[in-house]
Amino acid sequence: MSIRVDIDTLRLLTEIGRSGSLSAAARENGVSQQAVSARMASLEREIGITLLHRTPQGTSLTEAGVLVTEWALPLLEAAARFTWAATTLRSTASTSLRIASSLTIAEHLAPDWIVALRTADTALRIELIALNSATVAESVRAGKVDIGFIETPDIPDDLAFTNFATDELIVVVGATHPWANRRSGVTVAELASTPALSRERGSGTRLAFERALTEAGHPPVDPAAELSTAGAIRSTAAAGQAPAVLSIFGGSRAARHRRPPTGEPARAEDRAAPDRDLARRPRDLRGPASSRCPRGPLIDADQNKTGRWARGR
């Protein structure tokens, strides 16, 4: 049996998973809520499974819906590349900017940047590809993009970079999870020994979390599941099956439990960050990553230690 699904409908489904709302997905795509609802109903009939939980409080993905959005992502990325390539053939004389960005930055920071760039230069063509941090760095090295934005504790030593912002990691669980109403918090050891929902390897969020636990003396166990987007992790965590650690940008809407982990009184060297809670441990966001970045300081190091270009090697 063949299944016919159009790209716009899949894009709407992933947006619903990200926002948890039909109306938000409608606003994001410039269509009516009724149109979104009709498309989702048609998609469910075509596939033959229920993809959405619909309640007065909002809309979330079913387990099958999470899987479908995961499968849809490569198709959407391929469609975006095709659209960009076709547009390039049609308007080769126009100015273009190819950007690769980690998913958190692409979802929560890049949209405002793109609006500002387009406002400043209406002829500018912008291509934004959302990837994990490791793949962003690879794309810059290969010359596939002009600039990259990443979030990782591993600094590429062969690319020029500057820190431009600081992110935080938070623990989130669903309302029915045993941790949801605890008053005592979660210990670092408990967090490390509990299988959590995680991004794939190469994700800066995952690397920062695993390294923080390891530095605290509690290497984490294998994840409960590996999902490629924060939206899929939020939806799965909301079902109450497992905790998740997300960027504060991507996790704040889903956070039901955000008390930082607490540990038994420990020596400073036993904790990941003696002066900070592990669940709110800052991590630098780095960009642009480019082998062609200018050398030398952007901001005096004495004023802002994260505002420097690194020398390419």
GROMACS .gro file of C-alpha atoms in nm:
model
  313
    1MET     CA    1   0.000   0.000   0.000
    2SER     CA    2   0.146   0.334  -0.105
    3ILE     CA    3   0.126   0.637   0.124
    4ARG     CA    4   0.116   0.988  -0.021
    5VAL     CA    5   0.233   1.265   0.213
    6ASP     CA    6   0.328   1.619   0.115
    7ILE     CA    7   0.625   1.805   0.263
    8ASP     CA    8   0.419   2.096   0.400
    9THR     CA    9   0.205   1.859   0.607
   10LEU     CA   10   0.512   1.690   0.754
   11ARG     CA   11   0.654   2.032   0.835
   12LEU     CA   12   0.332   2.120   1.016
   13LEU     CA   13   0.351   1.797   1.216
   14THR     CA   14   0.706   1.869   1.333
   15GLU     CA   15   0.604   2.223   1.426
   16ILE     CA   16   0.315   2.090   1.637
   17GLY     CA   17   0.558   1.857   1.812
   18ARG     CA   18   0.792   2.148   1.877
   19SER     CA   19   0.531   2.396   1.999
   20GLY     CA   20   0.269   2.162   2.147
   21SER     CA   21  -0.007   2.368   1.986
   22LEU     CA   22  -0.210   2.362   1.665
   23SER     CA   23  -0.259   2.738   1.681
   24ALA     CA   24   0.115   2.804   1.724
   25ALA     CA   25   0.193   2.581   1.426
   26ALA     CA   26  -0.072   2.767   1.226
   27ARG     CA   27   0.076   3.107   1.313
   28GLU     CA   28   0.428   2.989   1.234
   29ASN     CA   29   0.321   2.873   0.886
   30GLY     CA   30   0.076   3.150   0.806
   31VAL     CA   31  -0.235   2.932   0.783
   32SER     CA   32  -0.553   2.893   0.988
   33GLN     CA   33  -0.582   2.654   1.281
   34GLN     CA   34  -0.868   2.482   1.102
   35ALA     CA   35  -0.643   2.420   0.803
   36VAL     CA   36  -0.374   2.268   1.026
   37SER     CA   37  -0.629   2.047   1.201
   38ALA     CA   38  -0.770   1.930   0.867
   39ARG     CA   39  -0.422   1.848   0.735
   40MET     CA   40  -0.335   1.648   1.047
   41ALA     CA   41  -0.661   1.452   1.025
   42SER     CA   42  -0.591   1.380   0.659
   43LEU     CA   43  -0.235   1.269   0.741
   44GLU     CA   44  -0.361   1.034   1.015
   45ARG     CA   45  -0.613   0.881   0.771
   46GLU     CA   46  -0.347   0.840   0.504
   47ILE     CA   47  -0.097   0.671   0.737
   48GLY     CA   48  -0.363   0.485   0.934
   49ILE     CA   49  -0.238   0.571   1.284
   50THR     CA   50  -0.306   0.837   1.546
   51LEU     CA   51  -0.027   1.093   1.555
   52LEU     CA   52  -0.160   1.353   1.800
   53HIS     CA   53  -0.304   1.366   2.151
   54ARG     CA   54  -0.567   1.640   2.145
   55THR     CA   55  -0.676   1.784   2.482
   56PRO     CA   56  -0.821   2.117   2.601
   57GLN     CA   57  -0.474   2.194   2.743
   58GLY     CA   58  -0.296   2.152   2.410
   59THR     CA   59  -0.175   1.903   2.154
   60SER     CA   60   0.118   1.663   2.182
   61LEU     CA   61   0.263   1.386   1.972
   62THR     CA   62   0.176   1.023   2.037
   63GLU     CA   63   0.461   0.774   2.047
   64ALA     CA   64   0.387   0.701   1.682
   65GLY     CA   65   0.383   1.074   1.613
   66VAL     CA   66   0.729   1.111   1.764
   67LEU     CA   67   0.857   0.835   1.537
   68VAL     CA   68   0.697   0.989   1.228
   69THR     CA   69   0.854   1.328   1.301
   70GLU     CA   70   1.191   1.159   1.343
   71TRP     CA   71   1.151   0.989   1.005
   72ALA     CA   72   1.030   1.315   0.848
   73LEU     CA   73   1.337   1.519   0.944
   74PRO     CA   74   1.569   1.380   0.670
   75LEU     CA   75   1.293   1.442   0.413
   76LEU     CA   76   1.247   1.801   0.530
   77GLU     CA   77   1.622   1.862   0.522
   78ALA     CA   78   1.642   1.715   0.172
   79ALA     CA   79   1.349   1.932   0.061
   80ALA     CA   80   1.520   2.241   0.203
   81ARG     CA   81   1.840   2.156   0.017
   82PHE     CA   82   1.647   2.099  -0.305
   83THR     CA   83   1.462   2.430  -0.267
   84TRP     CA   84   1.786   2.612  -0.205
   85ALA     CA   85   1.958   2.447  -0.502
   86ALA     CA   86   1.666   2.526  -0.735
   87THR     CA   87   1.659   2.884  -0.613
   88THR     CA   88   2.032   2.912  -0.674
   89LEU     CA   89   1.987   2.811  -1.038
   90ARG     CA   90   1.717   3.075  -1.078
   91SER     CA   91   1.899   3.363  -0.912
   92THR     CA   92   2.272   3.305  -0.936
   93ALA     CA   93   2.344   3.678  -0.942
   94SER     CA   94   2.201   3.747  -0.595
   95THR     CA   95   2.399   3.752  -0.271
   96SER     CA   96   2.379   3.440  -0.056
   97LEU     CA   97   2.476   3.333   0.294
   98ARG     CA   98   2.493   2.967   0.387
   99ILE     CA   99   2.462   2.903   0.761
  100ALA     CA  100   2.490   2.579   0.955
  101SER     CA  101   2.368   2.588   1.313
  102SER     CA  102   2.314   2.352   1.602
  103LEU     CA  103   1.948   2.268   1.651
  104THR     CA  104   1.900   2.471   1.971
  105ILE     CA  105   2.046   2.784   1.814
  106ALA     CA  106   1.857   2.728   1.488
  107GLU     CA  107   1.526   2.695   1.671
  108HIS     CA  108   1.554   2.968   1.933
  109LEU     CA  109   1.810   3.228   1.823
  110ALA     CA  110   1.862   3.213   1.447
  111PRO     CA  111   1.508   3.319   1.342
  112ASP     CA  112   1.557   3.670   1.483
  113TRP     CA  113   1.898   3.694   1.320
  114ILE     CA  114   1.756   3.599   0.982
  115VAL     CA  115   1.481   3.861   1.011
  116ALA     CA  116   1.740   4.126   1.096
  117LEU     CA  117   1.963   4.024   0.806
  118ARG     CA  118   1.676   4.026   0.560
  119THR     CA  119   1.563   4.365   0.687
  120ALA     CA  120   1.912   4.505   0.634
  121ASP     CA  121   1.951   4.345   0.289
  122THR     CA  122   1.634   4.233   0.115
  123ALA     CA  123   1.837   4.083  -0.172
  124LEU     CA  124   2.026   3.849   0.059
  125ARG     CA  125   1.947   3.481   0.018
  126ILE     CA  126   1.989   3.289   0.342
  127GLU     CA  127   2.013   2.914   0.376
  128LEU     CA  128   2.001   2.781   0.732
  129ILE     CA  129   2.072   2.412   0.791
  130ALA     CA  130   2.008   2.271   1.139
  131LEU     CA  131   2.258   2.002   1.241
  132ASN     CA  132   2.428   1.881   1.556
  133SER     CA  133   2.739   2.071   1.664
  134ALA     CA  134   2.988   1.813   1.538
  135THR     CA  135   2.831   1.810   1.191
  136VAL     CA  136   2.824   2.193   1.182
  137ALA     CA  137   3.201   2.198   1.235
  138GLU     CA  138   3.248   1.935   0.963
  139SER     CA  139   3.038   2.141   0.722
  140VAL     CA  140   3.251   2.450   0.784
  141ARG     CA  141   3.572   2.252   0.730
  142ALA     CA  142   3.438   2.110   0.403
  143GLY     CA  143   3.335   2.455   0.276
  144LYS     CA  144   2.971   2.351   0.249
  145VAL     CA  145   2.861   2.658   0.448
  146ASP     CA  146   2.994   3.011   0.500
  147ILE     CA  147   2.950   3.026   0.876
  148GLY     CA  148   2.854   2.793   1.162
  149PHE     CA  149   2.707   2.826   1.511
  150ILE     CA  150   2.767   2.551   1.766
  151GLU     CA  151   2.712   2.471   2.136
  152THR     CA  152   2.971   2.235   2.268
  153PRO     CA  153   3.245   2.213   2.530
  154ASP     CA  154   3.480   2.082   2.260
  155ILE     CA  155   3.633   2.377   2.077
  156PRO     CA  156   3.743   2.295   1.720
  157ASP     CA  157   4.114   2.381   1.722
  158ASP     CA  158   4.134   2.419   1.345
  159LEU     CA  159   3.856   2.678   1.309
  160ALA     CA  160   3.839   3.042   1.413
  161PHE     CA  161   3.561   3.113   1.663
  162THR     CA  162   3.424   3.350   1.924
  163ASN     CA  163   3.183   3.292   2.213
  164PHE     CA  164   2.868   3.500   2.175
  165ALA     CA  165   2.630   3.374   2.447
  166THR     CA  166   2.597   3.135   2.740
  167ASP     CA  167   2.336   2.860   2.763
  168GLU     CA  168   2.222   2.649   3.060
  169LEU     CA  169   2.112   2.288   3.092
  170ILE     CA  170   1.799   2.196   3.290
  171VAL     CA  171   1.640   1.868   3.398
  172VAL     CA  172   1.282   1.817   3.278
  173VAL     CA  173   1.031   1.539   3.345
  174GLY     CA  174   0.665   1.481   3.272
  175ALA     CA  175   0.395   1.559   3.527
  176THR     CA  176   0.346   1.189   3.605
  177HIS     CA  177   0.713   1.110   3.655
  178PRO     CA  178   0.817   1.014   4.012
  179TRP     CA  179   1.055   1.313   4.025
  180ALA     CA  180   0.787   1.566   3.936
  181ASN     CA  181   0.672   1.651   4.287
  182ARG     CA  182   0.983   1.576   4.488
  183ARG     CA  183   1.088   1.848   4.724
  184SER     CA  184   1.438   1.720   4.793
  185GLY     CA  185   1.570   1.751   4.439
  186VAL     CA  186   1.772   1.492   4.253
  187THR     CA  187   2.127   1.397   4.342
  188VAL     CA  188   2.401   1.398   4.083
  189ALA     CA  189   2.453   1.026   4.143
  190GLU     CA  190   2.082   0.958   4.090
  191LEU     CA  191   2.075   1.162   3.771
  192ALA     CA  192   2.381   0.981   3.638
  193SER     CA  193   2.239   0.635   3.716
  194THR     CA  194   1.899   0.702   3.558
  195PRO     CA  195   1.858   0.636   3.184
  196ALA     CA  196   1.751   0.967   3.034
  197LEU     CA  197   1.624   1.082   2.698
  198SER     CA  198   1.914   1.212   2.496
  199ARG     CA  199   2.017   1.366   2.168
  200GLU     CA  200   2.235   1.164   1.931
  201ARG     CA  201   2.613   1.149   1.962
  202GLY     CA  202   2.765   1.464   1.818
  203SER     CA  203   2.512   1.683   1.997
  204GLY     CA  204   2.669   1.960   2.206
  205THR     CA  205   2.388   1.932   2.462
  206ARG     CA  206   2.458   1.563   2.516
  207LEU     CA  207   2.834   1.613   2.533
  208ALA     CA  208   2.806   1.896   2.787
  209PHE     CA  209   2.571   1.691   3.008
  210GLU     CA  210   2.776   1.371   2.997
  211ARG     CA  211   3.101   1.556   3.059
  212ALA     CA  212   2.956   1.745   3.357
  213LEU     CA  213   2.845   1.421   3.522
  214THR     CA  214   3.175   1.250   3.449
  215GLU     CA  215   3.371   1.540   3.593
  216ALA     CA  216   3.151   1.516   3.903
  217GLY     CA  217   3.264   1.156   3.946
  218HIS     CA  218   2.944   0.995   3.819
  219PRO     CA  219   2.969   0.884   3.454
  220PRO     CA  220   2.615   0.854   3.312
  221VAL     CA  221   2.453   0.526   3.211
  222ASP     CA  222   2.340   0.472   2.853
  223PRO     CA  223   2.040   0.684   2.744
  224ALA     CA  224   1.684   0.556   2.763
  225ALA     CA  225   1.643   0.667   2.401
  226GLU     CA  226   1.828   0.879   2.147
  227LEU     CA  227   1.620   1.138   1.962
  228SER     CA  228   1.745   1.391   1.711
  229THR     CA  229   1.544   1.700   1.813
  230ALA     CA  230   1.459   1.883   2.133
  231GLY     CA  231   1.093   1.874   2.029
  232ALA     CA  232   1.092   1.496   2.016
  233ILE     CA  233   1.266   1.482   2.353
  234ARG     CA  234   1.014   1.725   2.507
  235SER     CA  235   0.718   1.526   2.379
  236THR     CA  236   0.860   1.196   2.500
  237ALA     CA  237   0.956   1.339   2.840
  238ALA     CA  238   0.605   1.482   2.876
  239ALA     CA  239   0.473   1.127   2.856
  240GLY     CA  240   0.650   1.064   3.187
  241GLN     CA  241   0.864   0.771   3.079
  242ALA     CA  242   1.209   0.917   3.146
  243PRO     CA  243   1.380   1.243   3.244
  244ALA     CA  244   1.565   1.460   2.996
  245VAL     CA  245   1.832   1.728   3.009
  246LEU     CA  246   1.773   2.013   2.765
  247SER     CA  247   1.897   2.360   2.689
  248ILE     CA  248   1.704   2.615   2.891
  249PHE     CA  249   1.596   2.761   2.555
  250GLY     CA  250   1.436   2.436   2.443
  251GLY     CA  251   1.332   2.295   2.779
  252SER     CA  252   1.165   2.584   2.959
  253ARG     CA  253   0.826   2.528   2.799
  254ALA     CA  254   0.824   2.162   2.894
  255ALA     CA  255   0.993   2.186   3.231
  256ARG     CA  256   0.780   2.031   3.500
  257HIS     CA  257   1.068   1.968   3.737
  258ARG     CA  258   1.360   2.206   3.728
  259ARG     CA  259   1.511   2.177   4.075
  260PRO     CA  260   1.886   2.140   4.035
  261PRO     CA  261   2.040   1.812   4.140
  262THR     CA  262   2.172   1.809   4.492
  263GLY     CA  263   2.436   1.581   4.628
  264GLU     CA  264   2.558   1.465   4.961
  265PRO     CA  265   2.804   1.718   5.109
  266ALA     CA  266   3.112   1.667   4.896
  267ARG     CA  267   3.456   1.805   4.843
  268ALA     CA  268   3.475   2.075   4.580
  269GLU     CA  269   3.672   1.848   4.351
  270ASP     CA  270   3.391   1.590   4.362
  271ARG     CA  271   3.138   1.824   4.208
  272ALA     CA  272   3.109   1.933   3.850
  273ALA     CA  273   3.098   2.303   3.935
  274PRO     CA  274   3.143   2.391   4.304
  275ASP     CA  275   2.992   2.737   4.257
  276ARG     CA  276   2.701   2.638   4.032
  277ASP     CA  277   2.416   2.385   4.029
  278LEU     CA  278   2.482   2.107   3.781
  279ALA     CA  279   2.138   2.131   3.620
  280ARG     CA  280   2.195   2.499   3.546
  281ARG     CA  281   2.557   2.467   3.443
  282PRO     CA  282   2.640   2.731   3.182
  283ARG     CA  283   2.787   2.628   2.850
  284ASP     CA  284   2.923   2.858   2.587
  285LEU     CA  285   2.763   2.901   2.248
  286ARG     CA  286   3.031   2.947   1.987
  287GLY     CA  287   3.014   3.115   1.653
  288PRO     CA  288   3.078   3.202   1.392
  289ALA     CA  289   3.300   2.905   1.314
  290SER     CA  290   3.486   2.972   0.994
  291SER     CA  291   3.834   2.914   0.862
  292ARG     CA  292   3.813   3.262   0.711
  293CYS     CA  293   3.730   3.456   1.029
  294PRO     CA  294   3.945   3.765   1.097
  295ARG     CA  295   4.229   3.733   1.344
  296GLY     CA  296   4.262   3.935   1.661
  297PRO     CA  297   4.030   4.048   1.943
  298LEU     CA  298   3.672   4.157   1.887
  299ILE     CA  299   3.631   4.266   2.249
  300ASP     CA  300   3.911   4.331   2.491
  301ALA     CA  301   3.977   4.015   2.686
  302ASP     CA  302   3.979   4.207   3.012
  303GLN     CA  303   3.621   4.321   2.949
  304ASN     CA  304   3.477   3.996   2.814
  305LYS     CA  305   3.683   3.679   2.811
  306THR     CA  306   3.441   3.507   2.575
  307GLY     CA  307   3.450   3.780   2.310
  308ARG     CA  308   3.762   3.685   2.120
  309TRP     CA  309   3.826   3.535   1.783
  310ALA     CA  310   4.047   3.228   1.804
  311ARG     CA  311   4.331   3.189   1.561
  312GLY     CA  312   4.283   2.919   1.302
  313ARG     CA  313   4.549   2.650   1.296
   0.00000   0.00000   0.00000
